[in-house]
Every structure is written in structure tokens, then in C-alpha cells.
Amino acid sequence: MPSLSDLLPALFPQELAPLFLVGLALAGACIGSFLNVCIYRIPLGLSVVTPGSHCHACGRAIPGWWNIPVVSWLLLRGRAKCCGVRIDARYAVVEAAMGIAFPLLFLRFPPLLAAVYALFVSGLLVASLIDIDHFIIPDRLSIGGALVGLGLGALVPTLHGAELAGKPWAGFNHALGGAFLGGFLLWVVVVVGSKALKKEAMGLGDVKLLAGIGAFLGWEAVLFVIVLSSFLGSFFGGAMLLLRKQVWGSRIPYGPFLALAAVVWLFGGGTLWRLLFQWWRQGMAGVL
Ligand SMILES: [Zn+2]
């Protein structure tokens, strides 16, 4: 059996100075703070740039020093400085999650790829939380994300494999294949599912989101994401039934499970899969 000391260098091969990692964590937390603004404002059709941060309860502007990611929420014990209204812990959790995700991405991938995936993970997080809040995934995140993914496939072909360096067409084609497979496969599931169940099994928003995931990660990831997300979704649904908790009424948004599965793929789903297969083959070779 392989040990953790074999696994960690395989999953996080980049070497970075501790100070640089701290900087990445701070940058991630600040981006997370901006993503909170996007999650709140995009479904309402508001600009994500202006006006600056203000309290949703009393409307007063929030000065910079009470708007420091995670720290301010902890110092104020989850209440607004202006009027004392309760601030959902989710804001701080989103900031903390991005503060952890950024260093991990740069430990896992070369800088250019890590930057692209940081954008990708940010988009997935915003889409997931909007889906949880409103049961929609805005087109500008799903279709927009797919178009960005196609463009980046051509600009940064190594997103789709180191062997594609300097081959923009090959990168674009791989991205297109992923977007097509993602969109097509899940569209079939949606059409067949809603015919069989006589109700909407899944939204077209999920189809467009998987097309976007495919454009960034390629078609191999699409298969992985479909399998893992349906497993996660049914597991969650089953657990909610057992606990008799109807968190979302009878509907469960599927976008978050697609996003979670894509992140698992990014952080080693594919690598783990290949390593397990390798070890299994070595083990078999040892036995035979
Ligand atoms: Zn207030």
C-alpha cells in the first residue's frame, strides 16, 4: 500500500516559499470577499463594482477596516458594526475557503495554470451559492464560463495536457470536446429524466454548467464529474431523507454537486485515479 508521503508530492509537486503562500492565502481571502458581493448582487441584476460595500440592513457604507476578510467577521462576532444585524457565517466561510484554495492551487499547478484554475474555482463557487439561494445558475456564469474556457484552451493549451504546449488548436479542440460532451450528455439525462419522471429532473442551467466545466477540464473530467456528482447528490438526498430534514423543500439544487466533483477532479481525482490504477497493475504484476 502506498503511504501519504508518496501521495503528497504527487498531488502538490510545486515548491513555494512560505511567505509567498501566506500572500496567496490573503489574496484568496480578498477574492472570496469580492465573490460574496457577486453571489449577492448578480441574481439581483446589480453591478458588482458600484456602489462599494454597504450594510444590507441599514444601508450605511462599511469602512475598509470593518471589511477585512474573515478577521472582521470574527472580531465583530458575526454582527454588523453599524446596526448590529446578524451577518451570516457563510460570508466568512467563503473567504476562508478561497484563502485555503489559492495556496493549494499554486502548490499543485505551475503558476499560469494555477491562475486559470483560481478563476475557474471562483466561478464554480459563485454559481453554486447562487444555485443554492435561488435555484438558478446565471447564463453569464455557465455559458460565459464555457466561452472563457474555450478561449483559454487556445491561449493556454497546457491546461489540457503538458504535451499540448505550443498547440493552440489542439488545446481549443480538447476544450470544445469537453464542452460538447458535458452539454450533450447531461442534456440527454435531462430530456430522458423529465420524460421518465414526468417532471423536471434537472435544470438546463446544470447542463450549461457542465458544458463550462468540460471546456476547462476536458472530456475525461466530464465523465468523472457526472459519476461523482450523481453519487454525491443521491448520498446527500438520502441523508436528508433519513434525517427528515427538508433543507430545500422537495428540490435539491444540482449545481453545487457538479462544482464539488469538478474541484475533486482538479485536486487529484484524475491523479488519484491514475495512481490507483498504476499501483493495482504493479500489485497484479507482483501476484502473477
Ligand atoms: Zn447596518
XYZ file of C-alpha atoms and ligand atoms in Angstrom:
289
model
C 0.000 0.000 0.000
C 1.304 3.487 -0.858
C 1.728 5.901 2.048
C 0.788 9.547 2.463
C 4.440 10.534 1.950
C 4.224 9.147 -1.624
C 0.886 10.806 -2.255
C 1.509 14.399 -1.129
C 4.412 15.142 -3.525
C 2.357 13.616 -6.356
C -0.630 15.854 -5.591
C 1.304 19.032 -4.664
C 4.573 18.993 -6.668
C 5.246 22.771 -6.775
C 7.675 24.191 -4.223
C 6.829 27.667 -2.891
C 8.335 29.942 -0.227
C 6.164 30.136 2.946
C 5.872 33.918 2.603
C 4.503 33.513 -0.935
C 1.942 31.003 0.357
C 0.797 33.486 3.020
C 0.435 36.149 0.307
C -1.648 33.755 -1.796
C -3.889 32.980 1.191
C -4.506 36.713 1.785
C -5.181 37.318 -1.927
C -7.584 34.341 -1.954
C -9.487 35.663 1.073
C -9.847 39.103 -0.562
C -11.109 37.489 -3.796
C -13.521 35.486 -1.617
C -14.810 38.763 -0.194
C -15.462 40.006 -3.753
C -17.161 36.674 -4.640
C -19.586 37.257 -1.727
C -20.562 40.521 -3.410
C -21.037 38.677 -6.745
C -23.181 35.941 -5.107
C -25.464 38.560 -3.576
C -25.656 41.052 -6.451
C -25.561 39.026 -9.715
C -29.012 37.361 -9.244
C -30.494 40.772 -8.365
C -29.093 42.241 -11.581
C -26.925 44.739 -9.663
C -23.429 45.910 -10.573
C -20.687 44.004 -8.726
C -18.403 47.079 -8.799
C -20.502 50.038 -7.646
C -21.624 51.051 -5.106
C -18.958 49.969 -2.583
C -19.728 47.646 0.342
C -22.714 48.725 2.358
C -24.903 47.143 5.035
C -27.912 45.235 3.614
C -29.966 46.120 6.695
C -29.394 49.840 7.281
C -27.714 50.830 4.008
C -24.722 52.548 5.628
C -21.324 52.226 3.939
C -18.937 49.688 5.505
C -15.482 51.211 6.089
C -12.477 49.177 4.897
C -11.260 48.248 8.373
C -14.579 46.511 9.176
C -14.437 44.728 5.820
C -11.277 42.628 6.306
C -11.950 39.038 5.140
C -12.689 36.541 7.953
C -10.958 38.739 10.609
C -13.703 41.400 10.744
C -16.440 38.779 10.987
C -14.624 37.108 13.918
C -13.836 40.417 15.667
C -17.438 41.620 15.341
C -18.704 38.136 16.341
C -20.924 37.914 13.273
C -22.735 41.225 13.755
C -22.633 44.392 11.680
C -20.778 47.317 13.315
C -23.351 49.847 12.088
C -26.664 48.427 13.284
C -25.861 45.073 14.924
C -27.721 42.981 12.310
C -26.537 39.357 12.195
C -24.098 38.580 9.355
C -24.332 35.020 8.007
C -21.244 32.895 8.801
C -21.287 31.882 5.128
C -19.583 35.152 4.186
C -16.587 34.272 6.358
C -16.643 30.626 5.204
C -16.450 31.693 1.523
C -13.487 33.967 2.317
C -11.718 31.262 4.307
C -12.357 28.649 1.606
C -10.765 30.840 -1.076
C -7.911 31.665 1.313
C -7.204 27.910 1.514
C -7.910 27.121 -2.161
C -5.445 29.666 -3.601
C -2.247 28.330 -1.933
C -3.300 24.736 -2.658
C -3.837 25.502 -6.363
C -0.385 27.098 -6.652
C 1.193 24.129 -4.810
C -0.474 21.778 -7.248
C -0.080 23.532 -10.623
C 2.520 25.737 -12.371
C 1.671 29.454 -11.846
C -0.162 30.109 -15.147
C -2.400 27.041 -14.809
C -2.975 27.778 -11.108
C -4.168 31.306 -12.007
C -6.613 29.932 -14.600
C -7.942 27.343 -12.154
C -8.307 30.023 -9.459
C -10.659 31.827 -11.871
C -12.460 28.546 -12.603
C -12.937 27.648 -8.919
C -14.172 31.200 -8.197
C -16.800 30.859 -10.933
C -17.888 27.447 -9.614
C -18.271 28.798 -6.079
C -20.380 31.765 -7.193
C -22.557 29.554 -9.443
C -23.079 27.002 -6.630
C -24.130 29.506 -3.995
C -26.456 31.357 -6.387
C -27.988 27.962 -7.250
C -28.472 27.204 -3.519
C -30.039 30.647 -2.891
C -32.219 30.995 -5.994
C -32.301 27.627 -7.846
C -30.779 29.259 -10.913
C -27.338 29.329 -12.475
C -26.982 32.602 -14.405
C -26.020 32.165 -18.085
C -23.208 34.635 -17.727
C -21.508 32.154 -15.377
C -22.308 28.901 -17.245
C -22.313 29.915 -20.933
C -19.907 32.766 -20.222
C -17.664 30.310 -18.375
C -17.786 27.840 -21.280
C -16.730 30.576 -23.742
C -13.888 31.677 -21.449
C -12.853 28.022 -21.108
C -12.736 27.592 -24.909
C -10.667 30.761 -25.316
C -8.254 29.732 -22.575
C -7.950 26.270 -24.166
C -6.421 28.003 -27.202
C -4.394 30.578 -25.212
C -3.067 28.112 -22.598
C -3.154 24.686 -24.316
C -1.201 23.072 -21.428
C -4.470 23.253 -19.452
C -5.332 20.132 -21.446
C -2.001 18.349 -21.017
C 1.705 19.268 -20.989
C 2.115 17.604 -24.402
C -0.134 20.284 -25.970
C 2.379 23.116 -25.274
C 2.505 25.463 -28.288
C -0.516 23.803 -29.952
C -3.433 26.264 -29.593
C -5.705 24.322 -31.959
C -5.222 21.073 -30.063
C -5.989 22.876 -26.786
C -9.091 24.501 -28.256
C -10.298 21.171 -29.658
C -9.874 19.419 -26.327
C -11.819 22.206 -24.605
C -14.525 22.025 -27.283
C -14.756 18.250 -26.866
C -15.225 18.671 -23.121
C -17.846 21.409 -23.520
C -19.725 19.379 -26.129
C -19.672 16.127 -24.166
C -20.659 17.922 -20.948
C -23.516 19.783 -22.566
C -24.708 16.850 -24.669
C -24.533 14.056 -22.071
C -26.334 15.960 -19.356
C -28.868 17.322 -21.844
C -29.771 13.702 -22.706
C -30.128 12.934 -18.986
C -32.390 15.980 -18.549
C -34.628 15.104 -21.534
C -34.902 11.360 -20.745
C -35.206 12.042 -16.998
C -38.021 14.568 -17.308
C -39.913 12.238 -19.690
C -39.496 9.277 -17.314
C -40.275 11.156 -14.094
C -42.909 13.399 -15.712
C -41.273 16.350 -14.008
C -38.095 18.346 -14.410
C -35.289 16.064 -13.201
C -32.643 18.697 -13.572
C -32.450 22.197 -14.935
C -30.891 23.282 -18.212
C -28.720 25.529 -16.027
C -26.947 22.358 -14.827
C -26.395 21.296 -18.460
C -24.795 24.645 -19.312
C -22.666 24.500 -16.150
C -21.328 21.041 -17.063
C -20.528 22.335 -20.560
C -18.481 25.075 -18.878
C -16.741 22.541 -16.619
C -15.952 20.421 -19.690
C -14.441 23.417 -21.512
C -11.999 23.972 -18.641
C -11.214 20.357 -17.695
C -11.732 18.291 -20.876
C -13.985 15.328 -21.665
C -12.308 12.825 -19.321
C -13.245 15.053 -16.393
C -16.849 15.296 -17.644
C -17.341 11.541 -17.196
C -15.749 11.681 -13.733
C -17.890 14.695 -12.741
C -21.166 13.073 -13.882
C -20.468 9.893 -11.912
C -19.182 11.578 -8.740
C -21.818 14.357 -8.677
C -24.725 11.922 -9.036
C -23.212 9.819 -6.244
C -22.775 12.895 -4.012
C -26.263 14.164 -4.891
C -28.020 10.884 -4.082
C -25.946 10.443 -0.926
C -26.931 13.937 0.228
C -30.586 13.426 -0.756
C -30.665 10.093 1.095
C -29.057 11.583 4.194
C -31.603 14.417 4.208
C -34.457 11.889 3.934
C -33.020 9.863 6.833
C -32.631 12.982 8.946
C -36.139 14.055 7.844
C -34.687 17.440 7.010
C -36.194 19.262 4.082
C -33.466 21.835 3.624
C -34.586 22.838 0.146
C -38.180 21.586 0.184
C -38.540 18.783 -2.346
C -35.898 20.219 -4.677
C -32.164 19.915 -4.349
C -30.001 22.211 -6.487
C -27.627 20.042 -8.532
C -25.077 22.722 -9.472
C -23.154 22.511 -6.161
C -22.584 18.760 -6.648
C -21.287 19.308 -10.194
C -18.965 22.023 -8.880
C -17.763 19.886 -5.963
C -16.997 16.943 -8.260
C -15.073 19.274 -10.623
C -12.982 20.529 -7.688
C -12.267 16.940 -6.595
C -11.048 16.230 -10.141
C -8.866 19.341 -10.070
C -7.308 18.453 -6.718
C -6.347 14.961 -7.678
C -9.382 12.958 -8.801
C -7.572 12.284 -12.069
C -4.134 11.829 -10.497
C -5.527 9.549 -7.777
C -7.349 7.536 -10.378
C -4.173 7.039 -12.438
C -2.033 6.269 -9.351
C -4.534 3.717 -8.042
C -4.592 2.074 -11.459
C -0.775 2.040 -11.567
C -0.492 0.512 -8.092
C -3.178 -2.017 -8.917
C -1.254 -3.047 -12.034
C 2.022 -3.253 -10.110
C 0.257 -5.272 -7.431
C -1.205 -7.598 -10.036
C 2.205 -7.932 -11.714
C 3.659 -8.874 -8.299
C 0.998 -11.530 -7.773
C 1.140 -13.065 -11.246
Zn -26.239 48.152 9.235
